[in-house]
JSON list of C-alpha atoms in Angstrom, two decimals:
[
{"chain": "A", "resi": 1, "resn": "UNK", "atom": "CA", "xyz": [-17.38, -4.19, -9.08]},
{"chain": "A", "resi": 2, "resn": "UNK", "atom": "CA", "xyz": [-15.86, -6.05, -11.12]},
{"chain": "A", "resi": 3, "resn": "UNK", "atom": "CA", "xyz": [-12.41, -7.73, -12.22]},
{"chain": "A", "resi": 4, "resn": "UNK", "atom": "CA", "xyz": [-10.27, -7.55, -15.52]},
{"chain": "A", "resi": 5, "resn": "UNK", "atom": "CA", "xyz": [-7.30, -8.25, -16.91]},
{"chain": "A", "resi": 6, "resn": "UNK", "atom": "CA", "xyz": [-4.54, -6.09, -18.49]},
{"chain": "A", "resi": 7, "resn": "UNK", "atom": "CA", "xyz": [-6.49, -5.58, -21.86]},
{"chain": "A", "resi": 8, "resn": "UNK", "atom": "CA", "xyz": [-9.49, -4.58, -19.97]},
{"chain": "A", "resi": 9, "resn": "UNK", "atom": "CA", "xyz": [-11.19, -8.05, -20.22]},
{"chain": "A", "resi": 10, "resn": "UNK", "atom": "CA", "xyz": [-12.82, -9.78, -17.73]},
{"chain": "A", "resi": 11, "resn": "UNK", "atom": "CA", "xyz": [-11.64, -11.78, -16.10]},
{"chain": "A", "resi": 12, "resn": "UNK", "atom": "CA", "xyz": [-11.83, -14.09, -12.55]},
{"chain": "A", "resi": 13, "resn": "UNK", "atom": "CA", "xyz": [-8.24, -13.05, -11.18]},
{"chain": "A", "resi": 14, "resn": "UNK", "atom": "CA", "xyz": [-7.30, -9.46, -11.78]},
{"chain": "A", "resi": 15, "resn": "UNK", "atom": "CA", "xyz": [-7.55, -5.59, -11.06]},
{"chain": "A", "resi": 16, "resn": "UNK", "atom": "CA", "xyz": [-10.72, -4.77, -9.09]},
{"chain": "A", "resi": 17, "resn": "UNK", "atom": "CA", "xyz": [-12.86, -1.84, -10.65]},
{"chain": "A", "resi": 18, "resn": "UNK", "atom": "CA", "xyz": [-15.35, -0.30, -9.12]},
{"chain": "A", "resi": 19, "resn": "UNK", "atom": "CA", "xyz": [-18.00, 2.35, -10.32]},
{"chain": "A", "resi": 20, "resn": "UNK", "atom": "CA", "xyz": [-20.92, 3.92, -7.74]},
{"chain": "A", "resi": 21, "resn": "UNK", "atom": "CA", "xyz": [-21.84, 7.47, -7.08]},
{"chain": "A", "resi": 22, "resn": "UNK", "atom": "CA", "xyz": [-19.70, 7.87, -4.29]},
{"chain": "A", "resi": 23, "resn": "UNK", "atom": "CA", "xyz": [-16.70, 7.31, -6.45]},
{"chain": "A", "resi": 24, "resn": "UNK", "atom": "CA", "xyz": [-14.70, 9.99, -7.54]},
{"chain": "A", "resi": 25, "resn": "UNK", "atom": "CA", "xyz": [-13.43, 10.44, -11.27]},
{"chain": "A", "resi": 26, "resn": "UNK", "atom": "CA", "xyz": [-10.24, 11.63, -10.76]},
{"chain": "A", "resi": 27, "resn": "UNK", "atom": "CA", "xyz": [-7.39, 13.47, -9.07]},
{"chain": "A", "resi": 28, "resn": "UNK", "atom": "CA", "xyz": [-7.01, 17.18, -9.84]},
{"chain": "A", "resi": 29, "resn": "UNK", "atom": "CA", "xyz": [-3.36, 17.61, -9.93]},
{"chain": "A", "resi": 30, "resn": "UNK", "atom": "CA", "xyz": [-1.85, 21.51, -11.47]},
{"chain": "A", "resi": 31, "resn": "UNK", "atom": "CA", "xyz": [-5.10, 21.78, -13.10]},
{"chain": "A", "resi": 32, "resn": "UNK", "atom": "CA", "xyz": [-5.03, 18.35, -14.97]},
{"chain": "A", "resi": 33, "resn": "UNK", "atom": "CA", "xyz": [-6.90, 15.87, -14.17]},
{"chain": "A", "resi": 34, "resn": "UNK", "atom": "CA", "xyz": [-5.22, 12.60, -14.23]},
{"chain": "A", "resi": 35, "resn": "UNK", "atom": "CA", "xyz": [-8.02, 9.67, -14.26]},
{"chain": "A", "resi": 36, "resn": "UNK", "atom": "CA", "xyz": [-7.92, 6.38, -13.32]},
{"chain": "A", "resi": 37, "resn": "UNK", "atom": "CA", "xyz": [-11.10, 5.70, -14.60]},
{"chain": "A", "resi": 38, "resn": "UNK", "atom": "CA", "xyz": [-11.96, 2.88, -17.80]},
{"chain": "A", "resi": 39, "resn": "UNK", "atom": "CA", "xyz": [-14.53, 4.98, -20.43]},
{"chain": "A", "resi": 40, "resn": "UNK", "atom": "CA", "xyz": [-17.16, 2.78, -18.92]},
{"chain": "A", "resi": 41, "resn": "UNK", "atom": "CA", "xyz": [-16.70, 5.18, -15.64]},
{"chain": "A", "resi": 42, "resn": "UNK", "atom": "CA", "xyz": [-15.42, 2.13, -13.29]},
{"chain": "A", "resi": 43, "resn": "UNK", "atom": "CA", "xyz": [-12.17, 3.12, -11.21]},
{"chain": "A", "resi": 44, "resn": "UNK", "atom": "CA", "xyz": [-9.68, 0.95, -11.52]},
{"chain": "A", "resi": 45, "resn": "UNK", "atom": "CA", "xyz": [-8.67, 0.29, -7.52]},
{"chain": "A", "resi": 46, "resn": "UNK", "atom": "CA", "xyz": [-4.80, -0.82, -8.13]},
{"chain": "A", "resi": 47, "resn": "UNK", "atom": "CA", "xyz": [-5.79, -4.16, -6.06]},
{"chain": "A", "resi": 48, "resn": "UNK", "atom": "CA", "xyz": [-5.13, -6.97, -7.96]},
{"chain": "A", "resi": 49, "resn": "UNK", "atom": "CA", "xyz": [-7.15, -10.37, -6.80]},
{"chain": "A", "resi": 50, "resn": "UNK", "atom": "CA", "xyz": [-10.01, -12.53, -7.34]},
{"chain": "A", "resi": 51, "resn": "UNK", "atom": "CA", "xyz": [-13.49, -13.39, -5.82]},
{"chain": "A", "resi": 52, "resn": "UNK", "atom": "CA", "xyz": [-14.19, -17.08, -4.51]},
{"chain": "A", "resi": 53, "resn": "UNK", "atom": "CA", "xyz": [-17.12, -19.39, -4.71]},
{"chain": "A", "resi": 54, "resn": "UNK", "atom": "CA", "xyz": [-18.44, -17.95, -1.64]},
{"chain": "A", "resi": 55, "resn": "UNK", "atom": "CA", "xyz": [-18.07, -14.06, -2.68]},
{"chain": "A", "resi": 56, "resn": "UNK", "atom": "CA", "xyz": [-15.36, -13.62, -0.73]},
{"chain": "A", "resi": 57, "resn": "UNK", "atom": "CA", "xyz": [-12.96, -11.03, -2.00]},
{"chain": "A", "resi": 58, "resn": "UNK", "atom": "CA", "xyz": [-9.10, -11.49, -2.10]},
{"chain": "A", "resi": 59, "resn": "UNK", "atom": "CA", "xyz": [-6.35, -9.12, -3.03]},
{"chain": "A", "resi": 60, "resn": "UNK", "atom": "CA", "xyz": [-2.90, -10.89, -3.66]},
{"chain": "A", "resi": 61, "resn": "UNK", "atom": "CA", "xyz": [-0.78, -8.35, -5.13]},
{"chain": "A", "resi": 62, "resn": "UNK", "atom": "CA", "xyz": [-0.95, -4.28, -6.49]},
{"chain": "A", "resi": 63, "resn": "UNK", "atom": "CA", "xyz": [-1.20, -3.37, -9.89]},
{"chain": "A", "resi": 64, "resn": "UNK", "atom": "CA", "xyz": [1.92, -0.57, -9.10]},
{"chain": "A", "resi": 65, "resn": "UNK", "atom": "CA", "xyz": [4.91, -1.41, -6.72]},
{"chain": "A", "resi": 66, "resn": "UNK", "atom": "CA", "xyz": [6.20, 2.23, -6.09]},
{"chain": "A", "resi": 67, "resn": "UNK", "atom": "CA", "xyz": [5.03, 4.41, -3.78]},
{"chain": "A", "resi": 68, "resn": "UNK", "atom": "CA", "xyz": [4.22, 8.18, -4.75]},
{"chain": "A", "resi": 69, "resn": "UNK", "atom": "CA", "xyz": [5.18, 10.64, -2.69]},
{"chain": "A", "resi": 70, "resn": "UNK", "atom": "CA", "xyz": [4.97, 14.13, -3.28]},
{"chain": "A", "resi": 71, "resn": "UNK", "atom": "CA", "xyz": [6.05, 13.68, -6.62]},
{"chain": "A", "resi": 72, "resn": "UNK", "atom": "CA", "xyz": [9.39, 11.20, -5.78]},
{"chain": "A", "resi": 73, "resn": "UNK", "atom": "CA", "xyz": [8.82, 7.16, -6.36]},
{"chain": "A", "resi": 74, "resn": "UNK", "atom": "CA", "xyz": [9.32, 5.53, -3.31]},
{"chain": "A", "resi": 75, "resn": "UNK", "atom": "CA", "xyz": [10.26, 1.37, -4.12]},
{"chain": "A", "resi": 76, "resn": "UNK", "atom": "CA", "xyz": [8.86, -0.51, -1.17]},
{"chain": "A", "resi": 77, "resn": "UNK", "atom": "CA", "xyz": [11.62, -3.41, -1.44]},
{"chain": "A", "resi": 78, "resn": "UNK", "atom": "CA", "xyz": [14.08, -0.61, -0.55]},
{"chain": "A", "resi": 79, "resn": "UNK", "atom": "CA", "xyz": [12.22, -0.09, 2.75]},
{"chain": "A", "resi": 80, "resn": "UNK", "atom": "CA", "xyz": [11.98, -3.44, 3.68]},
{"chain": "A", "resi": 81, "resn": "UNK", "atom": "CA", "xyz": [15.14, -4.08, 3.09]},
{"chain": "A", "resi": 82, "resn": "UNK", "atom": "CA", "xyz": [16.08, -1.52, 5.65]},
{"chain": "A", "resi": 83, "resn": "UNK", "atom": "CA", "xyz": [13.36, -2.96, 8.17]},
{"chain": "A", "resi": 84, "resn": "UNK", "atom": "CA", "xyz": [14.44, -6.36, 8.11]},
{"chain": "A", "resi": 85, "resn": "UNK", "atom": "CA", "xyz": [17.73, -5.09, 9.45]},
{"chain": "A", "resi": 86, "resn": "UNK", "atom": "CA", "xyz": [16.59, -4.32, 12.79]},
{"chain": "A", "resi": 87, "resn": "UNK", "atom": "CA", "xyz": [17.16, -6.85, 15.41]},
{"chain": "A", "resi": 88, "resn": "UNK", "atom": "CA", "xyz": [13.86, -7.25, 16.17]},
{"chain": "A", "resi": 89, "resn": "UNK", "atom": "CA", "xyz": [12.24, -7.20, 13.12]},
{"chain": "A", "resi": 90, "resn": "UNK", "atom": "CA", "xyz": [11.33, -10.51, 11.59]},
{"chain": "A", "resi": 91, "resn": "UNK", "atom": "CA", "xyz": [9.83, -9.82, 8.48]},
{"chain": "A", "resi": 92, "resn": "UNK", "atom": "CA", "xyz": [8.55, -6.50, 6.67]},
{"chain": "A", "resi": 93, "resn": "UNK", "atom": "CA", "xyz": [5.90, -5.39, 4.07]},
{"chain": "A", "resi": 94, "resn": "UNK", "atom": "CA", "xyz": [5.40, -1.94, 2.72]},
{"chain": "A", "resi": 95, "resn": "UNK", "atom": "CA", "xyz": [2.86, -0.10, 0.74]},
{"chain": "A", "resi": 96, "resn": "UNK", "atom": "CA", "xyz": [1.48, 3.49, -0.10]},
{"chain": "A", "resi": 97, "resn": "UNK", "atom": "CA", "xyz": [-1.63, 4.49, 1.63]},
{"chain": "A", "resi": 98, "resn": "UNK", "atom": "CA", "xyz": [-3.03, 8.10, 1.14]},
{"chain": "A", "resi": 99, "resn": "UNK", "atom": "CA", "xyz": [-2.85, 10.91, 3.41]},
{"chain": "A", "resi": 100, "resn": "UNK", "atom": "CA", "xyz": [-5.92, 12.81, 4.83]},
{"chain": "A", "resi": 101, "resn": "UNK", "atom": "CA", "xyz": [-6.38, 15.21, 1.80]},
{"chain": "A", "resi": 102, "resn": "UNK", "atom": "CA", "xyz": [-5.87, 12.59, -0.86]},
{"chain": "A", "resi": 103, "resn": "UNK", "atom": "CA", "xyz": [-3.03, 14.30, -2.31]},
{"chain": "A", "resi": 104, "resn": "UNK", "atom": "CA", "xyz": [-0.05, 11.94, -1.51]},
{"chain": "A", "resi": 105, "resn": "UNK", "atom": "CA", "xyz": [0.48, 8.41, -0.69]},
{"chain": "A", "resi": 106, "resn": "UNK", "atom": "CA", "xyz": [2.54, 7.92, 2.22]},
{"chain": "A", "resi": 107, "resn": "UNK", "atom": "CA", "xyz": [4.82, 4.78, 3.29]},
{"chain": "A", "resi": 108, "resn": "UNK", "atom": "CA", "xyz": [3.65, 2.33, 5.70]},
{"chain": "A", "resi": 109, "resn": "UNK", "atom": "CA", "xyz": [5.21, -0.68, 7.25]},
{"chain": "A", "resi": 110, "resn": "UNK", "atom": "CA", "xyz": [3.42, -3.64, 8.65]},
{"chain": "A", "resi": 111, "resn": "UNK", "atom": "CA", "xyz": [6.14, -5.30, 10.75]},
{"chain": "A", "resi": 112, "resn": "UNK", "atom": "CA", "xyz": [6.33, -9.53, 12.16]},
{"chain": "A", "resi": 113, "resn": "UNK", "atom": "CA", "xyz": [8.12, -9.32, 15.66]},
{"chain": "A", "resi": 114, "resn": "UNK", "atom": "CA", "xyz": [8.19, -11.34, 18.51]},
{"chain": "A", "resi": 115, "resn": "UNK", "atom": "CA", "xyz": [7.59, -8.36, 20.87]},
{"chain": "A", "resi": 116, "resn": "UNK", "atom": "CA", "xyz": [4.70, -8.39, 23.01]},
{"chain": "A", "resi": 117, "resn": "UNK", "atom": "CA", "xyz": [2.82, -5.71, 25.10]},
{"chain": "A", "resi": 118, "resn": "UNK", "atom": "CA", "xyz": [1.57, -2.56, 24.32]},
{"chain": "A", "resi": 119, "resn": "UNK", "atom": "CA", "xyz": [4.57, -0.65, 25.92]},
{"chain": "A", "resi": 120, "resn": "UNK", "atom": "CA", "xyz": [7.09, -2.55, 24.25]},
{"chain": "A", "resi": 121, "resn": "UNK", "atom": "CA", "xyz": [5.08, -2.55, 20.95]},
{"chain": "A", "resi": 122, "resn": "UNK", "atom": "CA", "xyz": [4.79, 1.07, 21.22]},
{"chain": "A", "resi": 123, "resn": "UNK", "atom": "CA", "xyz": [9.03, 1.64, 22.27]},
{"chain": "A", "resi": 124, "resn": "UNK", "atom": "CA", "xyz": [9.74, -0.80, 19.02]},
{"chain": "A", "resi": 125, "resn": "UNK", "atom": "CA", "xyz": [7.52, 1.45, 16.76]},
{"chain": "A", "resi": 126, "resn": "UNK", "atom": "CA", "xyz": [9.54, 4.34, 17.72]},
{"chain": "A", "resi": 127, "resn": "UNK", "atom": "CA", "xyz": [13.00, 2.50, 17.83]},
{"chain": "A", "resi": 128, "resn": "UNK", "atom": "CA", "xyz": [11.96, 1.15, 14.37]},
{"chain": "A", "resi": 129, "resn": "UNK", "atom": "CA", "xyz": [11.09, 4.74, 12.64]},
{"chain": "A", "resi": 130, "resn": "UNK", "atom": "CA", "xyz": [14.15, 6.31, 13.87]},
{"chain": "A", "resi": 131, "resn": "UNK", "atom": "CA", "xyz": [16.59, 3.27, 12.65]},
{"chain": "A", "resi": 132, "resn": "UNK", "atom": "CA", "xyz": [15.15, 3.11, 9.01]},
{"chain": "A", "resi": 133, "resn": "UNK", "atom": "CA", "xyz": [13.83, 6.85, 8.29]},
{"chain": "A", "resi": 134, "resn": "UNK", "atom": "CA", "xyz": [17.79, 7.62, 9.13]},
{"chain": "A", "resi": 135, "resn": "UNK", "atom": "CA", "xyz": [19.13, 5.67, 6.31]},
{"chain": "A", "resi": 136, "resn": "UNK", "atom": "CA", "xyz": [16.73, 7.58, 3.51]},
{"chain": "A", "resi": 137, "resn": "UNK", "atom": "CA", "xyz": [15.68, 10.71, 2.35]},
{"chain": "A", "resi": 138, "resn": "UNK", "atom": "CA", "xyz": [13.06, 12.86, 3.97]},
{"chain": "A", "resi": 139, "resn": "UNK", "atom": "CA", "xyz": [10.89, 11.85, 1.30]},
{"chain": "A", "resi": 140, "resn": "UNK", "atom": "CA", "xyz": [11.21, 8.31, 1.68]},
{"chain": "A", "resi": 141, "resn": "UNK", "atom": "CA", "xyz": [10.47, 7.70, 5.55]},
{"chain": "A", "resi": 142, "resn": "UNK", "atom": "CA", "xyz": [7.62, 5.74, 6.85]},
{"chain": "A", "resi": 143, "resn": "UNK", "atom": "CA", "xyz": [5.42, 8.62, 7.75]},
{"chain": "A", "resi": 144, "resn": "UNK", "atom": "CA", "xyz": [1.95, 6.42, 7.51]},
{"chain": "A", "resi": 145, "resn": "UNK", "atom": "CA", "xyz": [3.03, 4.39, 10.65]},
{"chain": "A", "resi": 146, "resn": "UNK", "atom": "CA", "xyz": [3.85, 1.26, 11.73]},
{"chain": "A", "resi": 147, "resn": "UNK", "atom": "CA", "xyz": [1.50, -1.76, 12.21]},
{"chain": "A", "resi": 148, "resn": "UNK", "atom": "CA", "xyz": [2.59, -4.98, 14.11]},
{"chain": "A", "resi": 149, "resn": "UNK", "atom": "CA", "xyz": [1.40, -8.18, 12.84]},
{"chain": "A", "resi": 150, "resn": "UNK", "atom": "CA", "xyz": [2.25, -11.65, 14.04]},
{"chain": "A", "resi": 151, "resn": "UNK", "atom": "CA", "xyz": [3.28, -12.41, 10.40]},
{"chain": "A", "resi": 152, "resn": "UNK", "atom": "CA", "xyz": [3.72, -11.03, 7.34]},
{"chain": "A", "resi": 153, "resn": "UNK", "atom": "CA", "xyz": [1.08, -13.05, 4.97]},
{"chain": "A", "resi": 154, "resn": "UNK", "atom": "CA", "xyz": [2.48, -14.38, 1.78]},
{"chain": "A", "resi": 155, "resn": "UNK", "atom": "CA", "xyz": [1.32, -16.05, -1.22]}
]
């Protein structure tokens, strides 16, 4: 692993890399292959962070904001913007993880709310979905689930 900055450089806060042999050197997408790999074979991860004294990692931020799905950019702000609009929704974060085949990313929310139990939790998650993913297009709902947290972290 290691980190660099936008020219490539390294650097000790940045975009993680990482090369290994279990790392794969590209997506196949309608025959082309569209790599996120440097020419010294590391893949560049899209985390963006830094590694303290002790060698403890820590991602701050992504390298991309938007979300791809299918095809369609999905802006995560958008999404939390709807979130935060529910009544019992104190704060929001959003991000892209992939689905099963690696083919798509898919929205996710991590949610702050004072709700407790696992019933409740569970009746929010499904309360949540169906407020937001009815303000957006099909492509845009928040099909990789809902996490609660007790807060949202923040720089």
């Amino acid at each position: 692993m290691r980190i660099i900055d936008d020219d490539g450089n390294d650097a000790k806060t940045g975009e993680f890399i990482i090369r290994g042999p279990n790392i794969m050197q590209g997506y196949v997408s309608s025959g082309k292959v569209d790599s996120p790999m440097t020419t010294d074979g590391f893949m560049k991860t899209g985390d963006i962070g830094y590694v303290d004294e002790d060698g403890y990692l820590f991602i701050v931020d992504r390298a991309k904001e938007m979300i791809k799905v299918k095809g369609q950019q999905v802006a995560p702000a958008e999404l939390e913007a709807i979130l935060i609009t529910h009544p019992l929704v104190n704060d929001a974060a959003v991000c892209g993880v992939y689905n099963d085949h690696g083919t798509s990313e898919m929205p996710v929310a991590y949610i702050a709310t004072a709700v407790e139990g696992h019933q409740e939790q569970q009746r929010l998650k499904e309360d949540i979905l169906a407020h937001t993913n009815s303000k957006v297009a099909r492509y845009k709902q928040i099909t990789g689930g809902i996490h609660i947290l007790e807060a949202i972290p923040r720089k």
